[in-house]
């Protein structure tokens, strides 16, 4: 009985790592897509990379469902499975936000003004750095290693920096003489980009709480 329980726990762990691998691939495809769009708004590569982002997000959904079915198949004690699924569901919001950003650019035919590109690059770079810390933090949680709090501080710093760039960009948009409708479109895009680091910060803080719960 114990052996069966241990084997199923290992399968849960394997699925968590498979999910994280897809999460990283989603981030990579998203970053390439949006940078291809910044360099050339009519770039053919954008559609391909947008589809790649969607493909990895869908694959992550499949893994999440498999994980859910496995854990609720009487494998883990209720507290553990609730904690893990809430963590995965919170993390899963990030690829969803990235897909929304790419859809906004594509379907609203958004052209990013040249003067905003350096700050947009900073915002995207910092957001992706925050996202790439999350799988490292999950690894610490799964392996019950130290370092979760330090990773949380790093994500928090990235999120604060993103907030700063986000406000700077919105100020720049509304101080410009561009078309009012374009201003609203760009504001919504900037806010949605800001949601990526905000959600990474929430996930990171949740992991810190889970680690603290284990110490009680």
mmCIF file of C-alpha atoms in Angstrom:
data_model
loop_
_atom_site.group_PDB
_atom_site.id
_atom_site.type_symbol
_atom_site.label_atom_id
_atom_site.label_comp_id
_atom_site.label_asym_id
_atom_site.label_seq_id
_atom_site.Cartn_x
_atom_site.Cartn_y
_atom_site.Cartn_z
ATOM 1 C CA UNK A 1 0.000 0.000 0.000
ATOM 2 C CA UNK A 2 2.808 2.388 0.972
ATOM 3 C CA UNK A 3 4.686 1.501 -2.231
ATOM 4 C CA UNK A 4 1.594 2.296 -4.348
ATOM 5 C CA UNK A 5 1.137 5.605 -2.529
ATOM 6 C CA UNK A 6 4.809 6.507 -3.095
ATOM 7 C CA UNK A 7 4.609 5.626 -6.827
ATOM 8 C CA UNK A 8 1.553 7.842 -7.279
ATOM 9 C CA UNK A 9 3.191 10.706 -5.408
ATOM 10 C CA UNK A 10 6.134 10.414 -7.804
ATOM 11 C CA UNK A 11 3.716 10.594 -10.722
ATOM 12 C CA UNK A 12 2.223 13.790 -9.287
ATOM 13 C CA UNK A 13 5.736 15.238 -9.001
ATOM 14 C CA UNK A 14 6.509 14.228 -12.600
ATOM 15 C CA UNK A 15 3.348 15.955 -13.846
ATOM 16 C CA UNK A 16 4.217 19.120 -11.917
ATOM 17 C CA UNK A 17 7.616 19.247 -13.656
ATOM 18 C CA UNK A 18 5.979 18.579 -17.039
ATOM 19 C CA UNK A 19 3.633 21.486 -16.356
ATOM 20 C CA UNK A 20 6.571 23.754 -15.458
ATOM 21 C CA UNK A 21 8.403 22.795 -18.660
ATOM 22 C CA UNK A 22 5.375 23.871 -20.710
ATOM 23 C CA UNK A 23 5.108 27.034 -18.633
ATOM 24 C CA UNK A 24 8.714 27.922 -19.524
ATOM 25 C CA UNK A 25 8.063 27.174 -23.217
ATOM 26 C CA UNK A 26 4.971 29.426 -23.126
ATOM 27 C CA UNK A 27 7.067 32.267 -21.672
ATOM 28 C CA UNK A 28 9.773 31.768 -24.293
ATOM 29 C CA UNK A 29 7.306 31.744 -27.230
ATOM 30 C CA UNK A 30 5.477 34.786 -25.817
ATOM 31 C CA UNK A 31 8.668 36.809 -25.415
ATOM 32 C CA UNK A 32 9.838 35.985 -28.940
ATOM 33 C CA UNK A 33 6.382 36.792 -30.367
ATOM 34 C CA UNK A 34 6.048 40.172 -28.740
ATOM 35 C CA UNK A 35 9.626 41.165 -29.550
ATOM 36 C CA UNK A 36 9.120 40.145 -33.184
ATOM 37 C CA UNK A 37 6.085 42.410 -33.171
ATOM 38 C CA UNK A 38 8.066 45.298 -31.646
ATOM 39 C CA UNK A 39 10.784 45.015 -34.260
ATOM 40 C CA UNK A 40 8.322 44.692 -37.139
ATOM 41 C CA UNK A 41 4.555 45.023 -36.617
ATOM 42 C CA UNK A 42 3.840 43.107 -39.820
ATOM 43 C CA UNK A 43 6.296 40.318 -39.078
ATOM 44 C CA UNK A 44 5.173 36.887 -40.356
ATOM 45 C CA UNK A 45 6.918 35.277 -37.404
ATOM 46 C CA UNK A 46 4.406 36.860 -35.013
ATOM 47 C CA UNK A 47 1.493 34.604 -36.017
ATOM 48 C CA UNK A 48 3.655 31.485 -35.824
ATOM 49 C CA UNK A 49 4.927 32.371 -32.341
ATOM 50 C CA UNK A 50 1.439 33.378 -31.195
ATOM 51 C CA UNK A 51 0.219 29.913 -32.221
ATOM 52 C CA UNK A 52 3.174 28.330 -30.436
ATOM 53 C CA UNK A 53 2.240 30.205 -27.254
ATOM 54 C CA UNK A 54 -1.312 28.890 -27.584
ATOM 55 C CA UNK A 55 -0.049 25.340 -28.208
ATOM 56 C CA UNK A 56 2.060 25.302 -25.033
ATOM 57 C CA UNK A 57 -0.763 26.871 -23.039
ATOM 58 C CA UNK A 58 -3.157 24.129 -24.255
ATOM 59 C CA UNK A 59 -0.636 21.420 -23.417
ATOM 60 C CA UNK A 60 -0.258 22.899 -19.934
ATOM 61 C CA UNK A 61 -4.062 22.729 -19.568
ATOM 62 C CA UNK A 62 -4.002 19.013 -20.447
ATOM 63 C CA UNK A 63 -1.304 18.367 -17.837
ATOM 64 C CA UNK A 64 -3.212 20.402 -15.261
ATOM 65 C CA UNK A 65 -6.351 18.293 -15.872
ATOM 66 C CA UNK A 66 -4.351 15.064 -15.635
ATOM 67 C CA UNK A 67 -2.827 16.256 -12.383
ATOM 68 C CA UNK A 68 -6.246 17.159 -11.034
ATOM 69 C CA UNK A 69 -7.687 13.729 -11.917
ATOM 70 C CA UNK A 70 -4.713 11.928 -10.421
ATOM 71 C CA UNK A 71 -4.713 13.827 -7.148
ATOM 72 C CA UNK A 72 -8.451 13.599 -6.633
ATOM 73 C CA UNK A 73 -8.164 9.867 -7.253
ATOM 74 C CA UNK A 74 -7.458 9.393 -3.537
ATOM 75 C CA UNK A 75 -3.699 9.867 -3.804
ATOM 76 C CA UNK A 76 -2.867 12.754 -1.544
ATOM 77 C CA UNK A 77 -4.393 13.847 1.696
ATOM 78 C CA UNK A 78 -7.043 16.578 1.071
ATOM 79 C CA UNK A 79 -4.952 19.489 2.439
ATOM 80 C CA UNK A 80 -1.993 18.653 0.179
ATOM 81 C CA UNK A 81 -3.977 18.268 -3.015
ATOM 82 C CA UNK A 82 -5.922 21.490 -2.380
ATOM 83 C CA UNK A 83 -2.666 23.389 -1.864
ATOM 84 C CA UNK A 84 -1.061 21.967 -5.012
ATOM 85 C CA UNK A 85 -4.077 22.517 -7.267
ATOM 86 C CA UNK A 86 -4.592 26.085 -6.016
ATOM 87 C CA UNK A 87 -0.941 26.781 -6.746
ATOM 88 C CA UNK A 88 -1.135 25.314 -10.276
ATOM 89 C CA UNK A 89 -4.411 27.153 -10.995
ATOM 90 C CA UNK A 90 -2.839 30.452 -9.862
ATOM 91 C CA UNK A 91 0.254 29.801 -11.994
ATOM 92 C CA UNK A 92 -1.912 28.820 -14.957
ATOM 93 C CA UNK A 93 -3.375 32.342 -15.141
ATOM 94 C CA UNK A 94 -0.037 33.676 -16.448
ATOM 95 C CA UNK A 95 -0.044 31.875 -19.857
ATOM 96 C CA UNK A 96 -3.682 32.992 -20.186
ATOM 97 C CA UNK A 97 -2.654 36.635 -19.719
ATOM 98 C CA UNK A 98 0.165 36.232 -22.262
ATOM 99 C CA UNK A 99 -2.287 34.845 -24.834
ATOM 100 C CA UNK A 100 -4.622 37.799 -24.205
ATOM 101 C CA UNK A 101 -1.763 40.280 -24.801
ATOM 102 C CA UNK A 102 -0.866 38.661 -28.146
ATOM 103 C CA UNK A 103 -4.552 38.571 -29.177
ATOM 104 C CA UNK A 104 -4.954 42.274 -28.332
ATOM 105 C CA UNK A 105 -2.007 43.121 -30.607
ATOM 106 C CA UNK A 106 -3.229 40.908 -33.429
ATOM 107 C CA UNK A 107 -6.983 41.541 -33.447
ATOM 108 C CA UNK A 108 -6.854 45.250 -32.570
ATOM 109 C CA UNK A 109 -4.062 45.785 -35.163
ATOM 110 C CA UNK A 110 -2.006 47.565 -32.522
ATOM 111 C CA UNK A 111 1.087 49.379 -33.705
ATOM 112 C CA UNK A 112 3.455 50.123 -30.847
ATOM 113 C CA UNK A 113 4.807 53.709 -30.995
ATOM 114 C CA UNK A 114 8.576 53.906 -31.443
ATOM 115 C CA UNK A 115 9.112 56.218 -28.477
ATOM 116 C CA UNK A 116 7.530 53.627 -26.133
ATOM 117 C CA UNK A 117 9.552 50.644 -27.309
ATOM 118 C CA UNK A 118 12.522 50.927 -24.860
ATOM 119 C CA UNK A 119 10.183 51.015 -21.847
ATOM 120 C CA UNK A 120 7.980 48.254 -23.281
ATOM 121 C CA UNK A 121 11.086 46.120 -23.673
ATOM 122 C CA UNK A 122 12.033 46.809 -20.048
ATOM 123 C CA UNK A 123 8.528 45.887 -18.881
ATOM 124 C CA UNK A 124 8.472 42.628 -20.853
ATOM 125 C CA UNK A 125 12.033 41.664 -19.857
ATOM 126 C CA UNK A 126 11.355 42.234 -16.157
ATOM 127 C CA UNK A 127 8.012 40.353 -16.360
ATOM 128 C CA UNK A 128 9.655 37.336 -17.993
ATOM 129 C CA UNK A 129 12.480 37.337 -15.440
ATOM 130 C CA UNK A 130 9.857 37.215 -12.675
ATOM 131 C CA UNK A 131 8.117 34.314 -14.448
ATOM 132 C CA UNK A 132 11.345 32.342 -14.841
ATOM 133 C CA UNK A 133 11.982 32.482 -11.103
ATOM 134 C CA UNK A 134 8.647 30.749 -10.357
ATOM 135 C CA UNK A 135 9.617 27.231 -11.595
ATOM 136 C CA UNK A 136 12.813 27.444 -9.498
ATOM 137 C CA UNK A 137 10.693 28.303 -6.497
ATOM 138 C CA UNK A 138 8.283 25.423 -7.212
ATOM 139 C CA UNK A 139 11.272 23.080 -7.415
ATOM 140 C CA UNK A 140 12.340 24.196 -3.917
ATOM 141 C CA UNK A 141 8.812 23.603 -2.654
ATOM 142 C CA UNK A 142 8.545 20.109 -4.171
ATOM 143 C CA UNK A 143 11.987 19.058 -2.944
ATOM 144 C CA UNK A 144 11.452 20.791 0.404
ATOM 145 C CA UNK A 145 14.652 22.802 -0.045
ATOM 146 C CA UNK A 146 15.577 26.226 1.323
ATOM 147 C CA UNK A 147 15.514 29.342 -0.843
ATOM 148 C CA UNK A 148 11.776 29.930 -1.309
ATOM 149 C CA UNK A 149 11.799 33.202 0.621
ATOM 150 C CA UNK A 150 14.823 34.494 -1.311
ATOM 151 C CA UNK A 151 13.099 33.712 -4.627
ATOM 152 C CA UNK A 152 9.981 35.499 -3.338
ATOM 153 C CA UNK A 153 12.045 38.641 -2.677
ATOM 154 C CA UNK A 154 13.475 38.506 -6.213
ATOM 155 C CA UNK A 155 9.982 38.202 -7.759
ATOM 156 C CA UNK A 156 8.733 41.031 -5.538
ATOM 157 C CA UNK A 157 11.577 43.291 -6.759
ATOM 158 C CA UNK A 158 10.733 42.516 -10.406
ATOM 159 C CA UNK A 159 7.053 43.194 -9.771
ATOM 160 C CA UNK A 160 7.815 46.578 -8.147
ATOM 161 C CA UNK A 161 10.031 47.511 -11.100
ATOM 162 C CA UNK A 162 7.265 46.501 -13.532
ATOM 163 C CA UNK A 163 4.785 48.699 -11.625
ATOM 164 C CA UNK A 164 7.183 51.633 -12.018
ATOM 165 C CA UNK A 165 7.567 51.085 -15.792
ATOM 166 C CA UNK A 166 3.823 50.531 -16.202
ATOM 167 C CA UNK A 167 3.006 53.930 -14.620
ATOM 168 C CA UNK A 168 5.728 55.619 -16.680
ATOM 169 C CA UNK A 169 4.327 54.154 -19.903
ATOM 170 C CA UNK A 170 0.726 55.153 -19.126
ATOM 171 C CA UNK A 171 1.860 58.692 -18.292
ATOM 172 C CA UNK A 172 3.733 58.801 -21.590
ATOM 173 C CA UNK A 173 0.654 57.625 -23.517
ATOM 174 C CA UNK A 174 -1.662 60.267 -22.052
ATOM 175 C CA UNK A 175 0.920 63.052 -22.385
ATOM 176 C CA UNK A 176 1.268 62.352 -26.092
ATOM 177 C CA UNK A 177 -0.816 63.793 -28.925
ATOM 178 C CA UNK A 178 -1.784 60.423 -30.382
ATOM 179 C CA UNK A 179 -5.351 59.488 -31.287
ATOM 180 C CA UNK A 180 -7.547 59.181 -28.114
ATOM 181 C CA UNK A 181 -8.810 55.742 -29.113
ATOM 182 C CA UNK A 182 -5.246 54.498 -29.591
ATOM 183 C CA UNK A 183 -4.420 55.876 -26.139
ATOM 184 C CA UNK A 184 -7.122 53.676 -24.605
ATOM 185 C CA UNK A 185 -5.942 50.643 -26.560
ATOM 186 C CA UNK A 186 -2.353 51.154 -25.428
ATOM 187 C CA UNK A 187 -3.404 51.764 -21.818
ATOM 188 C CA UNK A 188 -5.282 48.437 -21.797
ATOM 189 C CA UNK A 189 -2.292 46.656 -23.351
ATOM 190 C CA UNK A 190 0.132 48.110 -20.774
ATOM 191 C CA UNK A 191 -2.171 47.175 -17.877
ATOM 192 C CA UNK A 192 -2.498 43.629 -19.226
ATOM 193 C CA UNK A 193 1.281 43.343 -19.552
ATOM 194 C CA UNK A 194 1.540 44.536 -15.942
ATOM 195 C CA UNK A 195 -0.807 41.710 -14.875
ATOM 196 C CA UNK A 196 1.927 39.159 -15.729
ATOM 197 C CA UNK A 197 4.329 40.244 -12.977
ATOM 198 C CA UNK A 198 1.420 40.909 -10.578
ATOM 199 C CA UNK A 199 0.269 37.308 -10.958
ATOM 200 C CA UNK A 200 3.828 35.962 -10.686
ATOM 201 C CA UNK A 201 4.116 37.862 -7.394
ATOM 202 C CA UNK A 202 0.855 36.340 -6.088
ATOM 203 C CA UNK A 203 2.024 32.825 -6.986
ATOM 204 C CA UNK A 204 5.410 33.427 -5.381
ATOM 205 C CA UNK A 205 3.851 34.677 -2.117
ATOM 206 C CA UNK A 206 1.472 31.714 -2.081
ATOM 207 C CA UNK A 207 4.442 29.357 -2.259
ATOM 208 C CA UNK A 208 6.078 31.109 0.661
ATOM 209 C CA UNK A 209 2.904 30.576 2.718
ATOM 210 C CA UNK A 210 2.820 26.870 1.778
ATOM 211 C CA UNK A 211 6.445 26.516 2.876
ATOM 212 C CA UNK A 212 5.659 28.224 6.178
ATOM 213 C CA UNK A 213 2.658 25.921 6.727
ATOM 214 C CA UNK A 214 4.965 22.927 6.486
ATOM 215 C CA UNK A 215 7.077 24.288 9.311
ATOM 216 C CA UNK A 216 4.133 24.508 11.718
#
